[in-house]
Amino acid sequence: MRIITPQDFQTQRAPDDWVTGAVWMDRSPAGPSPDAGVFRVFFEPGARTNWHTHPEGQVLFIVSGTCRVGKENEPPVDVDAGSVVYFAPNEKHWHGANPDSYMVHAAVNPAANSNGGTDWLETVTDTQYANT
Ligand code: MN
């Protein structure tokens, strides 16, 4: 058993080549086994990640607010707090707050030791974000 306390987290603003808008992340340091990154992420209203993929997939737990999620070739959808969203390995997607409220989700990224478990891609345009 290994316990990571909030004092072990580093709160960092997500860099502008990963996200649009203000996004703050607390990341628990990855462990050797199971190799998984655990994050708490805050998005201001309208903020969202870039398009990206996870080599071993991802699980999101929506803690607060309404999450807007998108995948390729489909309109985005809004998901209420209390919901869980799974992404398959290498499924191209994005996630963020809807325009009306901030949003906080927990994220678990398997295979996080190599690159944080995320491969970052292009920006989500305002049109892609708004096309619900
Ligand atoms: Mn993701």
mmCIF file of N, CA and C and ligand atoms in Angstrom:
data_model
loop_
_atom_site.group_PDB
_atom_site.id
_atom_site.type_symbol
_atom_site.label_atom_id
_atom_site.label_comp_id
_atom_site.label_asym_id
_atom_site.label_seq_id
_atom_site.Cartn_x
_atom_site.Cartn_y
_atom_site.Cartn_z
ATOM 1 N N MET A 1 0.853 -1.184 0.000
ATOM 2 C CA MET A 1 0.000 0.000 0.000
ATOM 3 C C MET A 1 0.889 1.233 0.000
ATOM 4 N N ARG A 2 0.477 2.215 -0.776
ATOM 5 C CA ARG A 2 1.220 3.472 -0.825
ATOM 6 C C ARG A 2 0.200 4.604 -0.806
ATOM 7 N N ILE A 3 0.375 5.561 0.063
ATOM 8 C CA ILE A 3 -0.572 6.666 0.204
ATOM 9 C C ILE A 3 0.101 7.945 -0.265
ATOM 10 N N ILE A 4 -0.567 8.646 -1.183
ATOM 11 C CA ILE A 4 -0.088 9.934 -1.670
ATOM 12 C C ILE A 4 -0.999 10.990 -1.077
ATOM 13 N N THR A 5 -0.467 11.892 -0.306
ATOM 14 C CA THR A 5 -1.287 12.928 0.317
ATOM 15 C C THR A 5 -1.310 14.167 -0.574
ATOM 16 N N PRO A 6 -2.260 15.068 -0.323
ATOM 17 C CA PRO A 6 -2.313 16.286 -1.158
ATOM 18 C C PRO A 6 -1.013 17.081 -1.130
ATOM 19 N N GLN A 7 -0.246 16.969 -0.041
ATOM 20 C CA GLN A 7 1.013 17.709 0.034
ATOM 21 C C GLN A 7 2.042 17.179 -0.977
ATOM 22 N N ASP A 8 1.838 15.948 -1.452
ATOM 23 C CA ASP A 8 2.762 15.372 -2.438
ATOM 24 C C ASP A 8 2.415 15.781 -3.867
ATOM 25 N N PHE A 9 1.233 16.398 -4.042
ATOM 26 C CA PHE A 9 0.821 16.818 -5.375
ATOM 27 C C PHE A 9 1.472 18.160 -5.705
ATOM 28 N N GLN A 10 1.662 18.407 -6.970
ATOM 29 C CA GLN A 10 2.078 19.717 -7.429
ATOM 30 C C GLN A 10 0.956 20.297 -8.285
ATOM 31 N N THR A 11 0.414 21.442 -7.855
ATOM 32 C CA THR A 11 -0.605 22.107 -8.654
ATOM 33 C C THR A 11 0.074 22.919 -9.740
ATOM 34 N N GLN A 12 -0.292 22.629 -10.978
ATOM 35 C CA GLN A 12 0.334 23.300 -12.114
ATOM 36 C C GLN A 12 -0.739 23.750 -13.092
ATOM 37 N N ARG A 13 -0.527 24.921 -13.687
ATOM 38 C CA ARG A 13 -1.391 25.311 -14.790
ATOM 39 C C ARG A 13 -0.977 24.522 -16.028
ATOM 40 N N ALA A 14 -1.973 23.953 -16.723
ATOM 41 C CA ALA A 14 -1.678 23.185 -17.931
ATOM 42 C C ALA A 14 -1.140 24.119 -19.007
ATOM 43 N N PRO A 15 -0.084 23.730 -19.704
ATOM 44 C CA PRO A 15 0.518 24.613 -20.713
ATOM 45 C C PRO A 15 -0.410 24.847 -21.900
ATOM 46 N N ASP A 16 -0.225 25.993 -22.548
ATOM 47 C CA ASP A 16 -1.122 26.403 -23.628
ATOM 48 C C ASP A 16 -1.045 25.491 -24.859
ATOM 49 N N ASP A 17 -0.007 24.673 -24.970
ATOM 50 C CA ASP A 17 0.003 23.736 -26.102
ATOM 51 C C ASP A 17 -0.703 22.422 -25.763
ATOM 52 N N TRP A 18 -1.340 22.345 -24.594
ATOM 53 C CA TRP A 18 -2.178 21.195 -24.231
ATOM 54 C C TRP A 18 -3.650 21.568 -24.183
ATOM 55 N N VAL A 19 -3.972 22.852 -23.898
ATOM 56 C CA VAL A 19 -5.347 23.230 -23.563
ATOM 57 C C VAL A 19 -5.684 24.604 -24.137
ATOM 58 N N THR A 20 -6.994 24.902 -24.144
ATOM 59 C CA THR A 20 -7.512 26.244 -24.401
ATOM 60 C C THR A 20 -8.180 26.723 -23.126
ATOM 61 N N GLY A 21 -7.801 27.910 -22.630
ATOM 62 C CA GLY A 21 -8.381 28.444 -21.399
ATOM 63 C C GLY A 21 -7.568 28.029 -20.191
ATOM 64 N N ALA A 22 -8.077 28.402 -19.015
ATOM 65 C CA ALA A 22 -7.365 28.130 -17.767
ATOM 66 C C ALA A 22 -7.713 26.736 -17.262
ATOM 67 N N VAL A 23 -6.698 25.905 -17.146
ATOM 68 C CA VAL A 23 -6.851 24.529 -16.679
ATOM 69 C C VAL A 23 -5.744 24.273 -15.661
ATOM 70 N N TRP A 24 -6.133 23.836 -14.475
ATOM 71 C CA TRP A 24 -5.181 23.562 -13.394
ATOM 72 C C TRP A 24 -5.215 22.088 -13.067
ATOM 73 N N MET A 25 -4.025 21.512 -12.870
ATOM 74 C CA MET A 25 -3.917 20.078 -12.652
ATOM 75 C C MET A 25 -3.118 19.793 -11.384
ATOM 76 N N ASP A 26 -3.651 18.859 -10.566
ATOM 77 C CA ASP A 26 -2.866 18.239 -9.504
ATOM 78 C C ASP A 26 -2.533 16.832 -9.981
ATOM 79 N N ARG A 27 -1.263 16.499 -9.999
ATOM 80 C CA ARG A 27 -0.876 15.167 -10.449
ATOM 81 C C ARG A 27 -0.223 14.399 -9.312
ATOM 82 N N SER A 28 -0.746 13.203 -9.057
ATOM 83 C CA SER A 28 -0.071 12.312 -8.126
ATOM 84 C C SER A 28 1.118 11.676 -8.832
ATOM 85 N N PRO A 29 2.270 11.605 -8.182
ATOM 86 C CA PRO A 29 3.423 10.991 -8.850
ATOM 87 C C PRO A 29 3.127 9.541 -9.224
ATOM 88 N N ALA A 30 3.544 9.153 -10.419
ATOM 89 C CA ALA A 30 3.297 7.794 -10.896
ATOM 90 C C ALA A 30 4.103 6.803 -10.074
ATOM 91 N N GLY A 31 3.541 5.621 -9.884
ATOM 92 C CA GLY A 31 4.241 4.558 -9.171
ATOM 93 C C GLY A 31 4.651 3.457 -10.129
ATOM 94 N N PRO A 32 5.514 2.563 -9.690
ATOM 95 C CA PRO A 32 5.998 1.517 -10.595
ATOM 96 C C PRO A 32 4.914 0.499 -10.951
ATOM 97 N N SER A 33 4.072 0.107 -9.992
ATOM 98 C CA SER A 33 3.059 -0.900 -10.282
ATOM 99 C C SER A 33 1.913 -0.763 -9.297
ATOM 100 N N PRO A 34 0.709 -0.529 -9.725
ATOM 101 C CA PRO A 34 0.341 -0.326 -11.121
ATOM 102 C C PRO A 34 0.831 1.020 -11.634
ATOM 103 N N ASP A 35 1.237 1.030 -12.885
ATOM 104 C CA ASP A 35 1.716 2.251 -13.524
ATOM 105 C C ASP A 35 0.506 3.039 -14.011
ATOM 106 N N ALA A 36 0.099 4.029 -13.208
ATOM 107 C CA ALA A 36 -1.066 4.834 -13.569
ATOM 108 C C ALA A 36 -0.869 6.251 -13.050
ATOM 109 N N GLY A 37 -1.178 7.220 -13.864
ATOM 110 C CA GLY A 37 -1.196 8.607 -13.433
ATOM 111 C C GLY A 37 -2.571 8.943 -12.901
ATOM 112 N N VAL A 38 -2.614 9.625 -11.758
ATOM 113 C CA VAL A 38 -3.887 10.019 -11.145
ATOM 114 C C VAL A 38 -3.886 11.534 -11.025
ATOM 115 N N PHE A 39 -4.919 12.150 -11.559
ATOM 116 C CA PHE A 39 -4.972 13.604 -11.669
ATOM 117 C C PHE A 39 -6.300 14.128 -11.137
ATOM 118 N N ARG A 40 -6.245 15.342 -10.587
ATOM 119 C CA ARG A 40 -7.456 16.140 -10.369
ATOM 120 C C ARG A 40 -7.282 17.379 -11.228
ATOM 121 N N VAL A 41 -8.289 17.677 -12.062
ATOM 122 C CA VAL A 41 -8.143 18.729 -13.056
ATOM 123 C C VAL A 41 -9.328 19.687 -12.978
ATOM 124 N N PHE A 42 -9.037 20.974 -12.948
ATOM 125 C CA PHE A 42 -10.040 22.044 -12.885
ATOM 126 C C PHE A 42 -10.036 22.799 -14.215
ATOM 127 N N PHE A 43 -11.212 22.977 -14.813
ATOM 128 C CA PHE A 43 -11.377 23.739 -16.063
ATOM 129 C C PHE A 43 -12.293 24.931 -15.798
ATOM 130 N N GLU A 44 -11.874 26.138 -16.178
ATOM 131 C CA GLU A 44 -12.799 27.267 -16.114
ATOM 132 C C GLU A 44 -13.876 27.079 -17.185
ATOM 133 N N PRO A 45 -15.019 27.813 -17.088
ATOM 134 C CA PRO A 45 -16.065 27.663 -18.102
ATOM 135 C C PRO A 45 -15.485 27.854 -19.506
ATOM 136 N N GLY A 46 -15.809 26.945 -20.410
ATOM 137 C CA GLY A 46 -15.337 27.024 -21.789
ATOM 138 C C GLY A 46 -13.958 26.440 -22.029
ATOM 139 N N ALA A 47 -13.201 26.176 -20.982
ATOM 140 C CA ALA A 47 -11.855 25.616 -21.170
ATOM 141 C C ALA A 47 -11.943 24.140 -21.556
ATOM 142 N N ARG A 48 -10.985 23.696 -22.347
ATOM 143 C CA ARG A 48 -10.955 22.283 -22.765
ATOM 144 C C ARG A 48 -9.548 21.903 -23.170
ATOM 145 N N THR A 49 -9.332 20.595 -23.179
ATOM 146 C CA THR A 49 -8.053 20.087 -23.641
ATOM 147 C C THR A 49 -7.955 20.230 -25.154
ATOM 148 N N ASN A 50 -6.736 20.077 -25.684
ATOM 149 C CA ASN A 50 -6.567 19.801 -27.107
ATOM 150 C C ASN A 50 -7.100 18.391 -27.398
ATOM 151 N N TRP A 51 -7.233 18.092 -28.679
ATOM 152 C CA TRP A 51 -7.400 16.703 -29.088
ATOM 153 C C TRP A 51 -6.203 15.901 -28.569
ATOM 154 N N HIS A 52 -6.446 14.665 -28.170
ATOM 155 C CA HIS A 52 -5.345 13.825 -27.700
ATOM 156 C C HIS A 52 -5.778 12.370 -27.661
ATOM 157 N N THR A 53 -4.800 11.517 -27.422
ATOM 158 C CA THR A 53 -5.051 10.082 -27.250
ATOM 159 C C THR A 53 -4.281 9.596 -26.027
ATOM 160 N N HIS A 54 -4.709 8.434 -25.508
ATOM 161 C CA HIS A 54 -3.997 7.775 -24.413
ATOM 162 C C HIS A 54 -3.641 6.364 -24.873
ATOM 163 N N PRO A 55 -2.360 5.995 -24.786
ATOM 164 C CA PRO A 55 -1.951 4.689 -25.340
ATOM 165 C C PRO A 55 -2.659 3.508 -24.691
ATOM 166 N N GLU A 56 -3.026 3.661 -23.386
ATOM 167 C CA GLU A 56 -3.747 2.572 -22.706
ATOM 168 C C GLU A 56 -5.126 3.025 -22.236
ATOM 169 N N GLY A 57 -5.670 4.082 -22.868
ATOM 170 C CA GLY A 57 -7.002 4.545 -22.508
ATOM 171 C C GLY A 57 -6.987 5.448 -21.289
ATOM 172 N N GLN A 58 -8.183 5.830 -20.840
ATOM 173 C CA GLN A 58 -8.340 6.754 -19.717
ATOM 174 C C GLN A 58 -9.725 6.585 -19.113
ATOM 175 N N VAL A 59 -9.810 6.837 -17.809
ATOM 176 C CA VAL A 59 -11.093 6.892 -17.113
ATOM 177 C C VAL A 59 -11.213 8.255 -16.459
ATOM 178 N N LEU A 60 -12.340 8.922 -16.689
ATOM 179 C CA LEU A 60 -12.641 10.197 -16.035
ATOM 180 C C LEU A 60 -13.800 9.988 -15.073
ATOM 181 N N PHE A 61 -13.708 10.603 -13.900
ATOM 182 C CA PHE A 61 -14.840 10.696 -12.975
ATOM 183 C C PHE A 61 -15.160 12.181 -12.842
ATOM 184 N N ILE A 62 -16.366 12.580 -13.238
ATOM 185 C CA ILE A 62 -16.754 13.985 -13.202
ATOM 186 C C ILE A 62 -17.186 14.319 -11.778
ATOM 187 N N VAL A 63 -16.411 15.187 -11.128
ATOM 188 C CA VAL A 63 -16.627 15.483 -9.710
ATOM 189 C C VAL A 63 -17.596 16.649 -9.537
ATOM 190 N N SER A 64 -17.448 17.689 -10.358
ATOM 191 C CA SER A 64 -18.234 18.903 -10.166
ATOM 192 C C SER A 64 -18.462 19.564 -11.515
ATOM 193 N N GLY A 65 -19.612 20.202 -11.656
ATOM 194 C CA GLY A 65 -19.918 20.896 -12.896
ATOM 195 C C GLY A 65 -20.388 19.941 -13.981
ATOM 196 N N THR A 66 -20.371 20.428 -15.221
ATOM 197 C CA THR A 66 -20.782 19.631 -16.375
ATOM 198 C C THR A 66 -19.610 19.539 -17.334
ATOM 199 N N CYS A 67 -19.241 18.313 -17.671
ATOM 200 C CA CYS A 67 -18.117 18.046 -18.575
ATOM 201 C C CYS A 67 -18.635 18.002 -20.007
ATOM 202 N N ARG A 68 -17.886 18.608 -20.912
ATOM 203 C CA ARG A 68 -18.185 18.461 -22.340
ATOM 204 C C ARG A 68 -17.091 17.601 -22.955
ATOM 205 N N VAL A 69 -17.484 16.516 -23.619
ATOM 206 C CA VAL A 69 -16.526 15.578 -24.202
ATOM 207 C C VAL A 69 -16.806 15.415 -25.686
ATOM 208 N N GLY A 70 -15.732 15.259 -26.453
ATOM 209 C CA GLY A 70 -15.882 15.080 -27.890
ATOM 210 C C GLY A 70 -14.972 13.977 -28.388
ATOM 211 N N LYS A 71 -15.435 13.292 -29.447
ATOM 212 C CA LYS A 71 -14.591 12.332 -30.156
ATOM 213 C C LYS A 71 -14.723 12.607 -31.637
ATOM 214 N N GLU A 72 -13.806 12.064 -32.397
ATOM 215 C CA GLU A 72 -13.750 12.364 -33.826
ATOM 216 C C GLU A 72 -15.047 12.013 -34.525
ATOM 217 N N ASN A 73 -15.480 12.925 -35.436
ATOM 218 C CA ASN A 73 -16.611 12.677 -36.325
ATOM 219 C C ASN A 73 -17.947 12.565 -35.608
ATOM 220 N N GLU A 74 -18.012 13.064 -34.368
ATOM 221 C CA GLU A 74 -19.288 13.090 -33.658
ATOM 222 C C GLU A 74 -19.412 14.420 -32.928
ATOM 223 N N PRO A 75 -20.634 14.968 -32.784
ATOM 224 C CA PRO A 75 -20.796 16.195 -32.003
ATOM 225 C C PRO A 75 -20.477 15.934 -30.538
ATOM 226 N N PRO A 76 -19.925 16.935 -29.837
ATOM 227 C CA PRO A 76 -19.641 16.731 -28.412
ATOM 228 C C PRO A 76 -20.923 16.561 -27.609
ATOM 229 N N VAL A 77 -20.778 15.998 -26.421
ATOM 230 C CA VAL A 77 -21.913 15.800 -25.524
ATOM 231 C C VAL A 77 -21.541 16.316 -24.139
ATOM 232 N N ASP A 78 -22.556 16.778 -23.391
ATOM 233 C CA ASP A 78 -22.362 17.242 -22.022
ATOM 234 C C ASP A 78 -22.702 16.115 -21.045
ATOM 235 N N VAL A 79 -21.863 15.962 -20.029
ATOM 236 C CA VAL A 79 -21.963 14.850 -19.080
ATOM 237 C C VAL A 79 -21.978 15.434 -17.676
ATOM 238 N N ASP A 80 -22.985 15.078 -16.877
ATOM 239 C CA ASP A 80 -23.150 15.657 -15.548
ATOM 240 C C ASP A 80 -22.173 15.088 -14.527
ATOM 241 N N ALA A 81 -21.928 15.873 -13.471
ATOM 242 C CA ALA A 81 -21.123 15.411 -12.340
ATOM 243 C C ALA A 81 -21.702 14.110 -11.796
ATOM 244 N N GLY A 82 -20.809 13.235 -11.345
ATOM 245 C CA GLY A 82 -21.196 11.906 -10.885
ATOM 246 C C GLY A 82 -21.049 10.853 -11.953
ATOM 247 N N SER A 83 -20.876 11.281 -13.209
ATOM 248 C CA SER A 83 -20.723 10.336 -14.315
ATOM 249 C C SER A 83 -19.267 9.903 -14.462
ATOM 250 N N VAL A 84 -19.089 8.765 -15.105
ATOM 251 C CA VAL A 84 -17.770 8.227 -15.447
ATOM 252 C C VAL A 84 -17.713 8.095 -16.965
ATOM 253 N N VAL A 85 -16.578 8.489 -17.542
ATOM 254 C CA VAL A 85 -16.371 8.390 -18.987
ATOM 255 C C VAL A 85 -15.122 7.551 -19.236
ATOM 256 N N TYR A 86 -15.249 6.518 -20.067
ATOM 257 C CA TYR A 86 -14.113 5.687 -20.473
ATOM 258 C C TYR A 86 -13.696 6.056 -21.884
ATOM 259 N N PHE A 87 -12.406 6.116 -22.122
ATOM 260 C CA PHE A 87 -11.867 6.261 -23.477
ATOM 261 C C PHE A 87 -10.997 5.040 -23.771
ATOM 262 N N ALA A 88 -11.195 4.476 -24.942
ATOM 263 C CA ALA A 88 -10.424 3.292 -25.339
ATOM 264 C C ALA A 88 -8.988 3.684 -25.682
ATOM 265 N N PRO A 89 -8.063 2.745 -25.653
ATOM 266 C CA PRO A 89 -6.694 3.046 -26.068
ATOM 267 C C PRO A 89 -6.663 3.674 -27.462
ATOM 268 N N ASN A 90 -5.962 4.794 -27.556
ATOM 269 C CA ASN A 90 -5.733 5.509 -28.823
ATOM 270 C C ASN A 90 -6.997 6.097 -29.446
ATOM 271 N N GLU A 91 -8.092 6.182 -28.699
ATOM 272 C CA GLU A 91 -9.300 6.855 -29.185
ATOM 273 C C GLU A 91 -9.062 8.368 -29.113
ATOM 274 N N LYS A 92 -9.187 9.042 -30.252
ATOM 275 C CA LYS A 92 -8.926 10.490 -30.302
ATOM 276 C C LYS A 92 -10.111 11.238 -29.702
ATOM 277 N N HIS A 93 -9.842 12.152 -28.747
ATOM 278 C CA HIS A 93 -10.922 12.807 -28.017
ATOM 279 C C HIS A 93 -10.422 14.078 -27.349
ATOM 280 N N TRP A 94 -11.362 14.786 -26.707
ATOM 281 C CA TRP A 94 -11.020 15.922 -25.848
ATOM 282 C C TRP A 94 -12.063 15.998 -24.730
ATOM 283 N N HIS A 95 -11.744 16.783 -23.683
ATOM 284 C CA HIS A 95 -12.705 17.004 -22.595
ATOM 285 C C HIS A 95 -12.461 18.357 -21.960
ATOM 286 N N GLY A 96 -13.557 18.925 -21.385
ATOM 287 C CA GLY A 96 -13.435 20.226 -20.751
ATOM 288 C C GLY A 96 -14.720 20.588 -20.043
ATOM 289 N N ALA A 97 -14.797 21.871 -19.638
ATOM 290 C CA ALA A 97 -16.011 22.389 -19.019
ATOM 291 C C ALA A 97 -17.008 22.781 -20.103
ATOM 292 N N ASN A 98 -18.302 22.791 -19.756
ATOM 293 C CA ASN A 98 -19.245 23.370 -20.697
ATOM 294 C C ASN A 98 -19.190 24.895 -20.523
ATOM 295 N N PRO A 99 -19.897 25.658 -21.341
ATOM 296 C CA PRO A 99 -19.723 27.118 -21.278
ATOM 297 C C PRO A 99 -20.284 27.772 -20.024
ATOM 298 N N ASP A 100 -21.121 27.057 -19.272
ATOM 299 C CA ASP A 100 -21.905 27.685 -18.209
ATOM 300 C C ASP A 100 -21.356 27.499 -16.805
ATOM 301 N N SER A 101 -20.372 26.631 -16.631
ATOM 302 C CA SER A 101 -19.860 26.382 -15.280
ATOM 303 C C SER A 101 -18.441 25.849 -15.357
ATOM 304 N N TYR A 102 -17.707 26.005 -14.267
ATOM 305 C CA TYR A 102 -16.421 25.306 -14.214
ATOM 306 C C TYR A 102 -16.681 23.821 -14.057
ATOM 307 N N MET A 103 -15.622 23.023 -14.226
ATOM 308 C CA MET A 103 -15.762 21.569 -14.116
ATOM 309 C C MET A 103 -14.487 21.014 -13.502
ATOM 310 N N VAL A 104 -14.675 20.031 -12.618
ATOM 311 C CA VAL A 104 -13.542 19.307 -12.037
ATOM 312 C C VAL A 104 -13.740 17.825 -12.326
ATOM 313 N N HIS A 105 -12.706 17.192 -12.871
ATOM 314 C CA HIS A 105 -12.750 15.734 -12.995
ATOM 315 C C HIS A 105 -11.494 15.118 -12.412
ATOM 316 N N ALA A 106 -11.641 13.886 -11.940
ATOM 317 C CA ALA A 106 -10.493 13.035 -11.662
ATOM 318 C C ALA A 106 -10.194 12.253 -12.928
ATOM 319 N N ALA A 107 -8.928 11.977 -13.172
ATOM 320 C CA ALA A 107 -8.530 11.205 -14.354
ATOM 321 C C ALA A 107 -7.528 10.150 -13.930
ATOM 322 N N VAL A 108 -7.684 8.955 -14.485
ATOM 323 C CA VAL A 108 -6.708 7.893 -14.290
ATOM 324 C C VAL A 108 -6.196 7.473 -15.665
ATOM 325 N N ASN A 109 -4.877 7.602 -15.829
ATOM 326 C CA ASN A 109 -4.231 7.271 -17.097
ATOM 327 C C ASN A 109 -3.301 6.077 -16.881
ATOM 328 N N PRO A 110 -3.659 4.900 -17.361
ATOM 329 C CA PRO A 110 -2.707 3.786 -17.280
ATOM 330 C C PRO A 110 -1.463 4.062 -18.130
ATOM 331 N N ALA A 111 -0.378 3.399 -17.798
ATOM 332 C CA ALA A 111 0.885 3.522 -18.547
ATOM 333 C C ALA A 111 1.368 4.962 -18.565
ATOM 334 N N ALA A 112 1.360 5.592 -17.390
ATOM 335 C CA ALA A 112 1.674 7.019 -17.314
ATOM 336 C C ALA A 112 3.168 7.297 -17.204
ATOM 337 N N ASN A 113 3.973 6.293 -16.977
ATOM 338 C CA ASN A 113 5.385 6.575 -16.722
ATOM 339 C C ASN A 113 6.141 7.055 -17.954
ATOM 340 N N SER A 114 5.674 6.683 -19.143
ATOM 341 C CA SER A 114 6.432 7.084 -20.325
ATOM 342 C C SER A 114 6.226 8.556 -20.643
ATOM 343 N N ASN A 115 4.988 9.010 -20.775
ATOM 344 C CA ASN A 115 4.724 10.381 -21.230
ATOM 345 C C ASN A 115 3.543 10.996 -20.498
ATOM 346 N N GLY A 116 3.272 10.547 -19.292
ATOM 347 C CA GLY A 116 2.073 10.987 -18.598
ATOM 348 C C GLY A 116 0.833 10.269 -19.082
ATOM 349 N N GLY A 117 1.018 9.331 -20.002
ATOM 350 C CA GLY A 117 -0.111 8.565 -20.517
ATOM 351 C C GLY A 117 -0.933 9.307 -21.549
ATOM 352 N N THR A 118 -0.392 10.401 -22.115
ATOM 353 C CA THR A 118 -1.157 11.216 -23.062
ATOM 354 C C THR A 118 -0.270 11.627 -24.236
ATOM 355 N N ASP A 119 -0.816 11.523 -25.439
ATOM 356 C CA ASP A 119 -0.168 12.050 -26.648
ATOM 357 C C ASP A 119 -0.999 13.224 -27.144
ATOM 358 N N TRP A 120 -0.424 14.442 -27.099
ATOM 359 C CA TRP A 120 -1.164 15.667 -27.394
ATOM 360 C C TRP A 120 -1.203 15.966 -28.882
ATOM 361 N N LEU A 121 -2.365 16.486 -29.353
ATOM 362 C CA LEU A 121 -2.590 16.776 -30.767
ATOM 363 C C LEU A 121 -3.072 18.227 -30.900
ATOM 364 N N GLU A 122 -3.852 18.519 -31.950
ATOM 365 C CA GLU A 122 -4.190 19.893 -32.283
ATOM 366 C C GLU A 122 -5.280 20.471 -31.360
ATOM 367 N N THR A 123 -5.393 21.798 -31.407
ATOM 368 C CA THR A 123 -6.388 22.535 -30.640
ATOM 369 C C THR A 123 -7.810 22.144 -31.051
ATOM 370 N N VAL A 124 -8.735 22.135 -30.091
ATOM 371 C CA VAL A 124 -10.167 22.022 -30.370
ATOM 372 C C VAL A 124 -10.674 23.422 -30.717
ATOM 373 N N THR A 125 -11.163 23.601 -31.931
ATOM 374 C CA THR A 125 -11.610 24.927 -32.361
ATOM 375 C C THR A 125 -12.911 25.305 -31.665
ATOM 376 N N ASP A 126 -13.216 26.626 -31.691
ATOM 377 C CA ASP A 126 -14.486 27.083 -31.107
ATOM 378 C C ASP A 126 -15.670 26.400 -31.784
ATOM 379 N N THR A 127 -15.569 26.165 -33.088
ATOM 380 C CA THR A 127 -16.660 25.498 -33.814
ATOM 381 C C THR A 127 -16.822 24.066 -33.351
ATOM 382 N N GLN A 128 -15.709 23.349 -33.218
ATOM 383 C CA GLN A 128 -15.788 21.965 -32.736
ATOM 384 C C GLN A 128 -16.356 21.923 -31.317
ATOM 385 N N TYR A 129 -15.947 22.885 -30.471
ATOM 386 C CA TYR A 129 -16.406 22.923 -29.092
ATOM 387 C C TYR A 129 -17.902 23.205 -28.999
ATOM 388 N N ALA A 130 -18.380 24.121 -29.858
ATOM 389 C CA ALA A 130 -19.771 24.589 -29.752
ATOM 390 C C ALA A 130 -20.758 23.701 -30.474
ATOM 391 N N ASN A 131 -20.296 22.743 -31.256
ATOM 392 C CA ASN A 131 -21.152 21.982 -32.157
ATOM 393 C C ASN A 131 -21.907 20.864 -31.449
ATOM 394 N N THR A 132 -22.680 21.235 -30.405
ATOM 395 C CA THR A 132 -23.442 20.195 -29.700
ATOM 396 C C THR A 132 -24.806 20.005 -30.322
HETATM 397 MN MN MN B 1 -8.256 12.307 -22.249
#
